[in-house]
Amino acid sequence: MARPKSEDKRLALIDATTRAVAEFGLGAATSLIARKAGVAEGTLFRYFATKDVLFNEVYYHHKQDLGTELMKSYDQSLPVKERARKIWNSYIDWGLVNIDARKAMSQLVVSGKITKETLQKIFDEFPELRQLSNESITNEYLTCGESPFGDAIFFALAETTMEFAAKEQERKQDYMAAGFDVMWRGMTKA
Amino acid sequence: MARPKSEDKRLALIDATTRAVAEFGLGAATSLIARKAGVAEGTLFRYFATKDVLFNEVYYHHKQDLGTELMKSYDQSLPVKERARKIWNSYIDWGLVNIDARKAMSQLVVSGKITKETLQKIFDEFPELRQLSNESITNEYLTCGESPFGDAIFFALAETTMEFAAKEQERKQDYMAAGFDVMWRGMTKA
Amino acid sequence: MARPKSEDKRLALIDATTRAVAEFGLGAATSLIARKAGVAEGTLFRYFATKDVLFNEVYYHHKQDLGTELMKSYDQSLPVKERARKIWNSYIDWGLVNIDARKAMSQLVVSGKITKETLQKIFDEFPELRQLSNESITNEYLTCGESPFGDAIFFALAETTMEFAAKEQERKQDYMAAGFDVMWRGMTKA
Amino acid sequence: MARPKSEDKRLALIDATTRAVAEFGLGAATSLIARKAGVAEGTLFRYFATKDVLFNEVYYHHKQDLGTELMKSYDQSLPVKERARKIWNSYIDWGLVNIDARKAMSQLVVSGKITKETLQKIFDEFPELRQLSNESITNEYLTCGESPFGDAIFFALAETTMEFAAKEQERKQDYMAAGFDVMWRGMTKA
DNA sequence: GATGAATGAGAATTCATTCAT
DNA sequence: GATGAATGAATTCTCATTCAT
C-alpha cells in the first residue's frame, strides 16, 4: 500500500509537531520534531515530503479530530438551540483538552502555509456542522444561507471563549455559558 | 552631535517589516526588510536591537495607530449604541485600509513574540476604549465589569468582520452592519 | 545505523583549526577552517557545537599528544637528571615538529577560551610528568612539593627554548642544552 | 603639531583598550573601547588609524612604562646580583599592579599583530636593561653576548613568577624570591 | 576636532533536505 | 524502511571604518 510502514510513527510525528509548534512556533526545527517523536531526522521526510506538507497534515488531523468530536454531540432530535449548545460546549471542551493543538493551529491558520486544498478538504468533511449555523442564523443584513460568515463568527467566539476558559479553568462554566449566550443572541433573531 | 537618528528610517523600517511579514510571515529575513526600507542591513540593528524587538515595536506602532484612529471616532455625546457603532465602523475601516498591518499583527499576536510589556503598554494607553465595552456589556453570566472578555469578543467579531469585508469589499457595508448587529445583540441585554 | 561519524573528519577539523589559528589567530573564520579540512561549513558544527568547543578540543588534543610523546621518553630506570633531560629534549623536539600546534596553543592559553574543565582533564592525565618536577625541585624558598610553580617554570623555559630553536634550527642542540642547563641548575639544589 | 588635540583622550583610549582586551580578548569591539574611554566611536579613529595601530601603540605604551619603571630600579653602583634582584622585584611588582596591562600584552605578543617596528622600537629604548642580562649570563653552551635568549628566559621566568604571585598575593615574597633564585642560579655560573 | 549614524562585508550558527549505509 | 551524517544556502547579528553634521 501507498502509506508507509508505521501509522504509529506518523501519529507520533503529528503529535510531536503539535507540541513543538505550540512551544516554539512555526520555526520549530524538523530535527527537534523528529527527536520529540522518537524517530530519526531523515525519517520525518519519509512520512512527509516537506515541512509544509507536515504542517498541512497536522492542521488537517486536528480539524478532523475536532469535527469528529463535535459530530458526537450532534443530535438532530434536539431543538436547534440545545443542538447548538451541545456542539458549542463540546468545542470549548475539546479546546481545553487539546491545548497544544489549539496553539499550534492558531499559528498555522494565519501563517499562509495551509493550502486551499487542505481547507477545502476539511470544509467538505462535516456538512452537518455548517448546516447548523445556517439554521440558526437569521440576520436581516445578511442574505439567508450566508453560512461562511456565520461559521467564522461561531468559531471566532468559540476561540475567544476557549482562551478565557483556559486561562481561568475554574470559571469554565461561566465563560462557556456567557460565550454561548453572546453567540446565540447575536446570531439569532429575537 | 553628528547626524541625529532619523525618524523617517525608523518608520520606513516599521513599514517595511509590516509588508514583509504580511507577505512572507515572521520568517521574513531582516535583510529583506532592510532592503524594503531602503537602508543597509546593519542599520536595521541600530534602530532595533534584535528582530524580536523590531516585531514588538511594529506591533505597538500599529496598535497605537489603531487606538488613535478609534479615539477620533469616540464621541461621548452620542448615545451608547451610536458611540459603539462609530467605533466599530472606524475599526473595520482601519482594517480595510491597513491590510498588511492587520495580516502582520494577526501573526504577531499568536507568535508568542509580543512581550507582556508591549501588551501592557498598549492596554494602558486607551482607557476610554475599554470603558466603552464595559458600558455596553450586560450579560447575566458575567459579573459586571468583566471587561477583558467583552473586549476580546468585540475584537474577535471585528476581526472576523474585517476579513469578510476585505474579501468582498463591495459588500463592506453589509458585513459592517451585520457584524455590529451580532456584536450589539450579543453583548447587550434585550 | 547510517554512516558513523568519521574520526577522520574530526581529526581533519582539528588539524585545520590548528593551521588556521597558527596562521590567522583565533579570529580565523570557521568557514576557512571547514574549507581547510575539506568539509562543509555545517559539518564543522556537527562535530563541535561551537567554535569555543572546537578550540578546547584542539587544545586538549595537542596537549594529550604532547603528553603521550613525553611519556615515551619517560624512563624510570634512568637517574633523575637524565630522566629529566630526555623529557626536556622530547619536549623541544615535539615543539619543533608541531610548529603550528605550538603557535595555536600559545594563543589559546592566553585567550581565556580554554575552560577549567579542559585544563583539569589534561592535568589529571599525566601524573608521572608532574611527579618528575617534584623530584627535581629543591628550592629553599618554596615549601617542598610546590609542583605547580615548578611545572610552570619548566614549561616556560621549554617554550622559550623552543622558540629560539625554531628560529635557528641549526643551533637547536645548543639551545636545547643551554635551556636544560638553566632549568636544571635553576630548579635543583647545588 | 602632528599629534591630535588631547593627550588625555589618547591615554584614555590606551587605558580603555588595555582593560577591554584584558576582559574580552583581542576581539573587543572598538565601539566598546571608545565607550570605556568616554569618547565617541569615530573619535578612536582620529587618534589611531586602525585597530591594529591602536594595539601596537598599547603594546608600546606599556612596554615603555615597564622599561621606565625598571630603569628607576637600575642602580649601577650595586653589585650585579643585587642590581638584578632589584630589577627583578620591580618587574614582578609592576606586573602585580598592572594586571590588565599584563593580560592584554600576553595576548598581543602571541597574536602576530605587533609589528617588527614596534618590537624594534622597544628593543632600542632600554639598552641598559639588556646589558644587565649580558653581564650576568655565563652559560657554557651559549656564546657570550647571546643576549636575546637570556632576555627571553629572564622574561619568561618573571612572567611565570608574576602569574603565581598574582594568584596568591599573600605569598608574593616567596614567589619573588624563589623565581629570582631559579633565574639567578640558572643563568649564572656556579 | 568631535560626534555618532550609516554602512556592508563578514561572522558564527541553524536547518530543511538528501543520500550513503 | 530507517537512520543520521553531510550539506550549503540562508539567517541574524557584529563591527571596523567612513563621513555628514
mmCIF file of C-alpha atoms in Angstrom, chain A residues 1-172:
data_model
loop_
_atom_site.group_PDB
_atom_site.id
_atom_site.type_symbol
_atom_site.label_atom_id
_atom_site.label_comp_id
_atom_site.label_asym_id
_atom_site.label_seq_id
_atom_site.Cartn_x
_atom_site.Cartn_y
_atom_site.Cartn_z
ATOM 1 C CA MET A 1 0.000 0.000 0.000
ATOM 2 C CA ALA A 2 0.990 3.577 -0.583
ATOM 3 C CA ARG A 3 1.050 4.637 3.067
ATOM 4 C CA PRO A 4 4.488 3.917 4.511
ATOM 5 C CA LYS A 5 5.102 1.428 7.246
ATOM 6 C CA SER A 6 4.089 2.604 10.621
ATOM 7 C CA GLU A 7 0.940 4.561 11.395
ATOM 8 C CA ASP A 8 2.327 4.915 14.891
ATOM 9 C CA LYS A 9 5.289 6.891 13.643
ATOM 10 C CA ARG A 10 3.041 9.082 11.541
ATOM 11 C CA LEU A 11 0.944 9.930 14.558
ATOM 12 C CA ALA A 12 3.978 10.378 16.743
ATOM 13 C CA LEU A 13 5.288 12.907 14.236
ATOM 14 C CA ILE A 14 1.998 14.763 14.089
ATOM 15 C CA ASP A 15 1.809 14.862 17.841
ATOM 16 C CA ALA A 16 5.415 15.950 18.161
ATOM 17 C CA THR A 17 4.867 18.700 15.625
ATOM 18 C CA THR A 18 1.846 19.922 17.517
ATOM 19 C CA ARG A 19 3.778 20.171 20.728
ATOM 20 C CA ALA A 20 6.843 21.674 19.102
ATOM 21 C CA VAL A 21 4.845 24.345 17.282
ATOM 22 C CA ALA A 22 2.860 25.135 20.414
ATOM 23 C CA GLU A 23 6.099 25.634 22.280
ATOM 24 C CA PHE A 24 8.432 27.141 19.681
ATOM 25 C CA GLY A 25 6.245 28.393 16.881
ATOM 26 C CA LEU A 26 6.436 27.521 13.228
ATOM 27 C CA GLY A 27 10.182 27.930 13.331
ATOM 28 C CA ALA A 28 10.472 24.718 15.347
ATOM 29 C CA ALA A 29 13.189 22.664 13.687
ATOM 30 C CA THR A 30 12.324 19.437 11.953
ATOM 31 C CA SER A 31 15.181 17.817 13.799
ATOM 32 C CA LEU A 32 13.545 18.778 17.083
ATOM 33 C CA ILE A 33 10.227 17.426 15.919
ATOM 34 C CA ALA A 34 11.826 14.160 14.898
ATOM 35 C CA ARG A 35 13.539 13.910 18.253
ATOM 36 C CA LYS A 36 10.295 14.575 20.101
ATOM 37 C CA ALA A 37 8.650 11.885 18.004
ATOM 38 C CA GLY A 38 11.401 9.452 18.776
ATOM 39 C CA VAL A 39 12.415 8.941 15.170
ATOM 40 C CA ALA A 40 15.470 9.842 13.153
ATOM 41 C CA GLU A 41 15.787 13.178 11.392
ATOM 42 C CA GLY A 42 15.548 11.617 7.992
ATOM 43 C CA THR A 43 12.525 9.533 8.871
ATOM 44 C CA LEU A 44 10.340 12.588 9.124
ATOM 45 C CA PHE A 45 10.799 13.151 5.417
ATOM 46 C CA ARG A 46 9.770 9.648 4.544
ATOM 47 C CA TYR A 47 6.376 10.354 6.061
ATOM 48 C CA PHE A 48 6.015 13.977 4.982
ATOM 49 C CA ALA A 49 7.745 15.231 1.868
ATOM 50 C CA THR A 50 8.384 18.714 3.232
ATOM 51 C CA LYS A 51 7.874 20.666 6.410
ATOM 52 C CA ASP A 52 4.930 22.468 4.842
ATOM 53 C CA VAL A 53 3.263 19.202 3.919
ATOM 54 C CA LEU A 54 3.721 18.132 7.511
ATOM 55 C CA PHE A 55 2.113 21.345 8.704
ATOM 56 C CA ASN A 56 -0.877 20.818 6.455
ATOM 57 C CA GLU A 57 -1.346 17.309 7.684
ATOM 58 C CA VAL A 58 -1.106 18.420 11.280
ATOM 59 C CA TYR A 59 -3.739 21.035 10.638
ATOM 60 C CA TYR A 60 -5.967 18.572 8.859
ATOM 61 C CA HIS A 61 -5.522 15.973 11.550
ATOM 62 C CA HIS A 62 -6.691 18.210 14.357
ATOM 63 C CA LYS A 63 -9.525 19.774 12.422
ATOM 64 C CA GLN A 64 -10.784 16.322 11.629
ATOM 65 C CA ASP A 65 -10.397 15.244 15.184
ATOM 66 C CA LEU A 66 -12.338 18.284 16.301
ATOM 67 C CA GLY A 67 -15.038 17.718 13.694
ATOM 68 C CA THR A 68 -15.452 14.110 14.725
ATOM 69 C CA GLU A 69 -15.691 15.152 18.316
ATOM 70 C CA LEU A 70 -18.335 17.721 17.548
ATOM 71 C CA MET A 71 -20.334 15.248 15.490
ATOM 72 C CA LYS A 72 -20.572 13.030 18.529
ATOM 73 C CA SER A 73 -22.546 15.846 20.153
ATOM 74 C CA TYR A 74 -24.660 16.479 17.109
ATOM 75 C CA ASP A 75 -28.131 15.376 17.981
ATOM 76 C CA GLN A 76 -30.753 16.013 15.272
ATOM 77 C CA SER A 77 -33.543 15.247 17.694
ATOM 78 C CA LEU A 78 -32.758 18.179 19.960
ATOM 79 C CA PRO A 79 -34.311 21.628 19.420
ATOM 80 C CA VAL A 80 -31.960 23.883 17.456
ATOM 81 C CA LYS A 81 -30.782 25.881 20.418
ATOM 82 C CA GLU A 82 -29.946 22.854 22.502
ATOM 83 C CA ARG A 83 -28.324 21.208 19.495
ATOM 84 C CA ALA A 84 -26.134 24.295 19.114
ATOM 85 C CA ARG A 85 -25.322 24.477 22.793
ATOM 86 C CA LYS A 86 -24.161 20.887 22.905
ATOM 87 C CA ILE A 87 -21.865 21.488 19.957
ATOM 88 C CA TRP A 88 -20.640 24.702 21.496
ATOM 89 C CA ASN A 89 -19.814 23.006 24.759
ATOM 90 C CA SER A 90 -18.023 20.166 23.008
ATOM 91 C CA TYR A 91 -15.984 22.670 21.078
ATOM 92 C CA ILE A 92 -14.866 24.506 24.193
ATOM 93 C CA ASP A 93 -14.099 21.225 25.927
ATOM 94 C CA TRP A 94 -12.060 19.994 23.026
ATOM 95 C CA GLY A 95 -10.056 23.194 23.106
ATOM 96 C CA LEU A 96 -9.361 22.863 26.790
ATOM 97 C CA VAL A 97 -8.146 19.319 26.388
ATOM 98 C CA ASN A 98 -6.147 19.910 23.231
ATOM 99 C CA ILE A 99 -4.315 22.989 24.307
ATOM 100 C CA ASP A 100 -1.226 22.419 22.195
ATOM 101 C CA ALA A 101 -3.333 21.612 19.170
ATOM 102 C CA ARG A 102 -5.193 24.858 19.594
ATOM 103 C CA LYS A 103 -1.999 26.852 19.985
ATOM 104 C CA ALA A 104 -0.393 25.218 17.009
ATOM 105 C CA MET A 105 -3.440 25.693 14.834
ATOM 106 C CA SER A 106 -3.820 29.341 15.659
ATOM 107 C CA GLN A 107 -0.344 29.835 14.277
ATOM 108 C CA LEU A 108 -0.927 27.646 11.292
ATOM 109 C CA VAL A 109 -4.131 29.380 10.167
ATOM 110 C CA VAL A 110 -2.611 32.810 9.965
ATOM 111 C CA SER A 111 0.687 31.608 8.544
ATOM 112 C CA GLY A 112 -0.496 31.218 4.985
ATOM 113 C CA LYS A 113 1.082 27.781 4.926
ATOM 114 C CA ILE A 114 -2.210 25.928 4.979
ATOM 115 C CA THR A 115 -3.234 25.364 1.383
ATOM 116 C CA LYS A 116 -6.636 25.903 -0.105
ATOM 117 C CA GLU A 117 -6.794 22.182 -0.710
ATOM 118 C CA THR A 118 -6.401 21.408 2.962
ATOM 119 C CA LEU A 119 -9.004 23.959 3.905
ATOM 120 C CA GLN A 120 -11.408 22.628 1.278
ATOM 121 C CA LYS A 121 -10.939 19.046 2.384
ATOM 122 C CA ILE A 122 -11.982 19.948 5.887
ATOM 123 C CA PHE A 123 -14.811 22.110 4.665
ATOM 124 C CA ASP A 124 -16.249 19.218 2.736
ATOM 125 C CA GLU A 125 -15.976 16.772 5.532
ATOM 126 C CA PHE A 126 -18.594 17.931 8.010
ATOM 127 C CA PRO A 127 -21.566 19.366 6.174
ATOM 128 C CA GLU A 128 -23.877 18.864 9.104
ATOM 129 C CA LEU A 129 -21.949 21.300 11.241
ATOM 130 C CA ARG A 130 -22.210 24.035 8.675
ATOM 131 C CA GLN A 131 -25.841 23.381 8.287
ATOM 132 C CA LEU A 132 -26.317 24.053 11.931
ATOM 133 C CA SER A 133 -25.184 27.628 11.708
ATOM 134 C CA ASN A 134 -27.352 28.067 8.638
ATOM 135 C CA GLU A 135 -30.343 27.047 10.638
ATOM 136 C CA SER A 136 -29.697 29.342 13.496
ATOM 137 C CA ILE A 137 -28.554 32.484 11.740
ATOM 138 C CA THR A 138 -31.227 34.975 10.992
ATOM 139 C CA ASN A 139 -29.755 38.306 10.363
ATOM 140 C CA GLU A 140 -31.563 40.966 8.430
ATOM 141 C CA TYR A 141 -28.364 42.313 6.895
ATOM 142 C CA LEU A 142 -27.160 39.058 5.526
ATOM 143 C CA THR A 143 -28.946 37.187 2.849
ATOM 144 C CA CYS A 144 -30.072 33.860 4.066
ATOM 145 C CA GLY A 145 -27.627 30.987 3.752
ATOM 146 C CA GLU A 146 -24.672 33.285 4.334
ATOM 147 C CA SER A 147 -23.067 30.401 6.099
ATOM 148 C CA PRO A 148 -19.315 31.190 5.851
ATOM 149 C CA PHE A 149 -19.660 34.429 7.799
ATOM 150 C CA GLY A 150 -21.842 32.763 10.388
ATOM 151 C CA ASP A 151 -19.360 29.902 10.686
ATOM 152 C CA ALA A 152 -16.496 32.281 11.105
ATOM 153 C CA ILE A 153 -18.304 34.187 13.824
ATOM 154 C CA PHE A 154 -19.175 30.997 15.610
ATOM 155 C CA PHE A 155 -15.546 29.929 15.549
ATOM 156 C CA ALA A 156 -14.216 33.324 16.491
ATOM 157 C CA LEU A 157 -16.472 33.482 19.526
ATOM 158 C CA ALA A 158 -15.648 29.942 20.495
ATOM 159 C CA GLU A 159 -11.916 30.605 20.200
ATOM 160 C CA THR A 160 -12.231 33.644 22.396
ATOM 161 C CA THR A 161 -14.258 31.715 24.909
ATOM 162 C CA MET A 162 -11.687 28.928 24.988
ATOM 163 C CA GLU A 163 -8.873 31.324 25.583
ATOM 164 C CA PHE A 164 -10.552 32.732 28.661
ATOM 165 C CA ALA A 165 -11.757 29.381 29.880
ATOM 166 C CA ALA A 166 -8.217 28.050 29.507
ATOM 167 C CA LYS A 167 -6.769 30.928 31.495
ATOM 168 C CA GLU A 168 -9.328 30.608 34.286
ATOM 169 C CA GLN A 169 -10.348 26.991 34.222
ATOM 170 C CA GLU A 170 -12.306 27.313 37.452
ATOM 171 C CA ARG A 171 -14.712 29.693 35.693
ATOM 172 C CA LYS A 172 -15.026 27.490 32.652
#
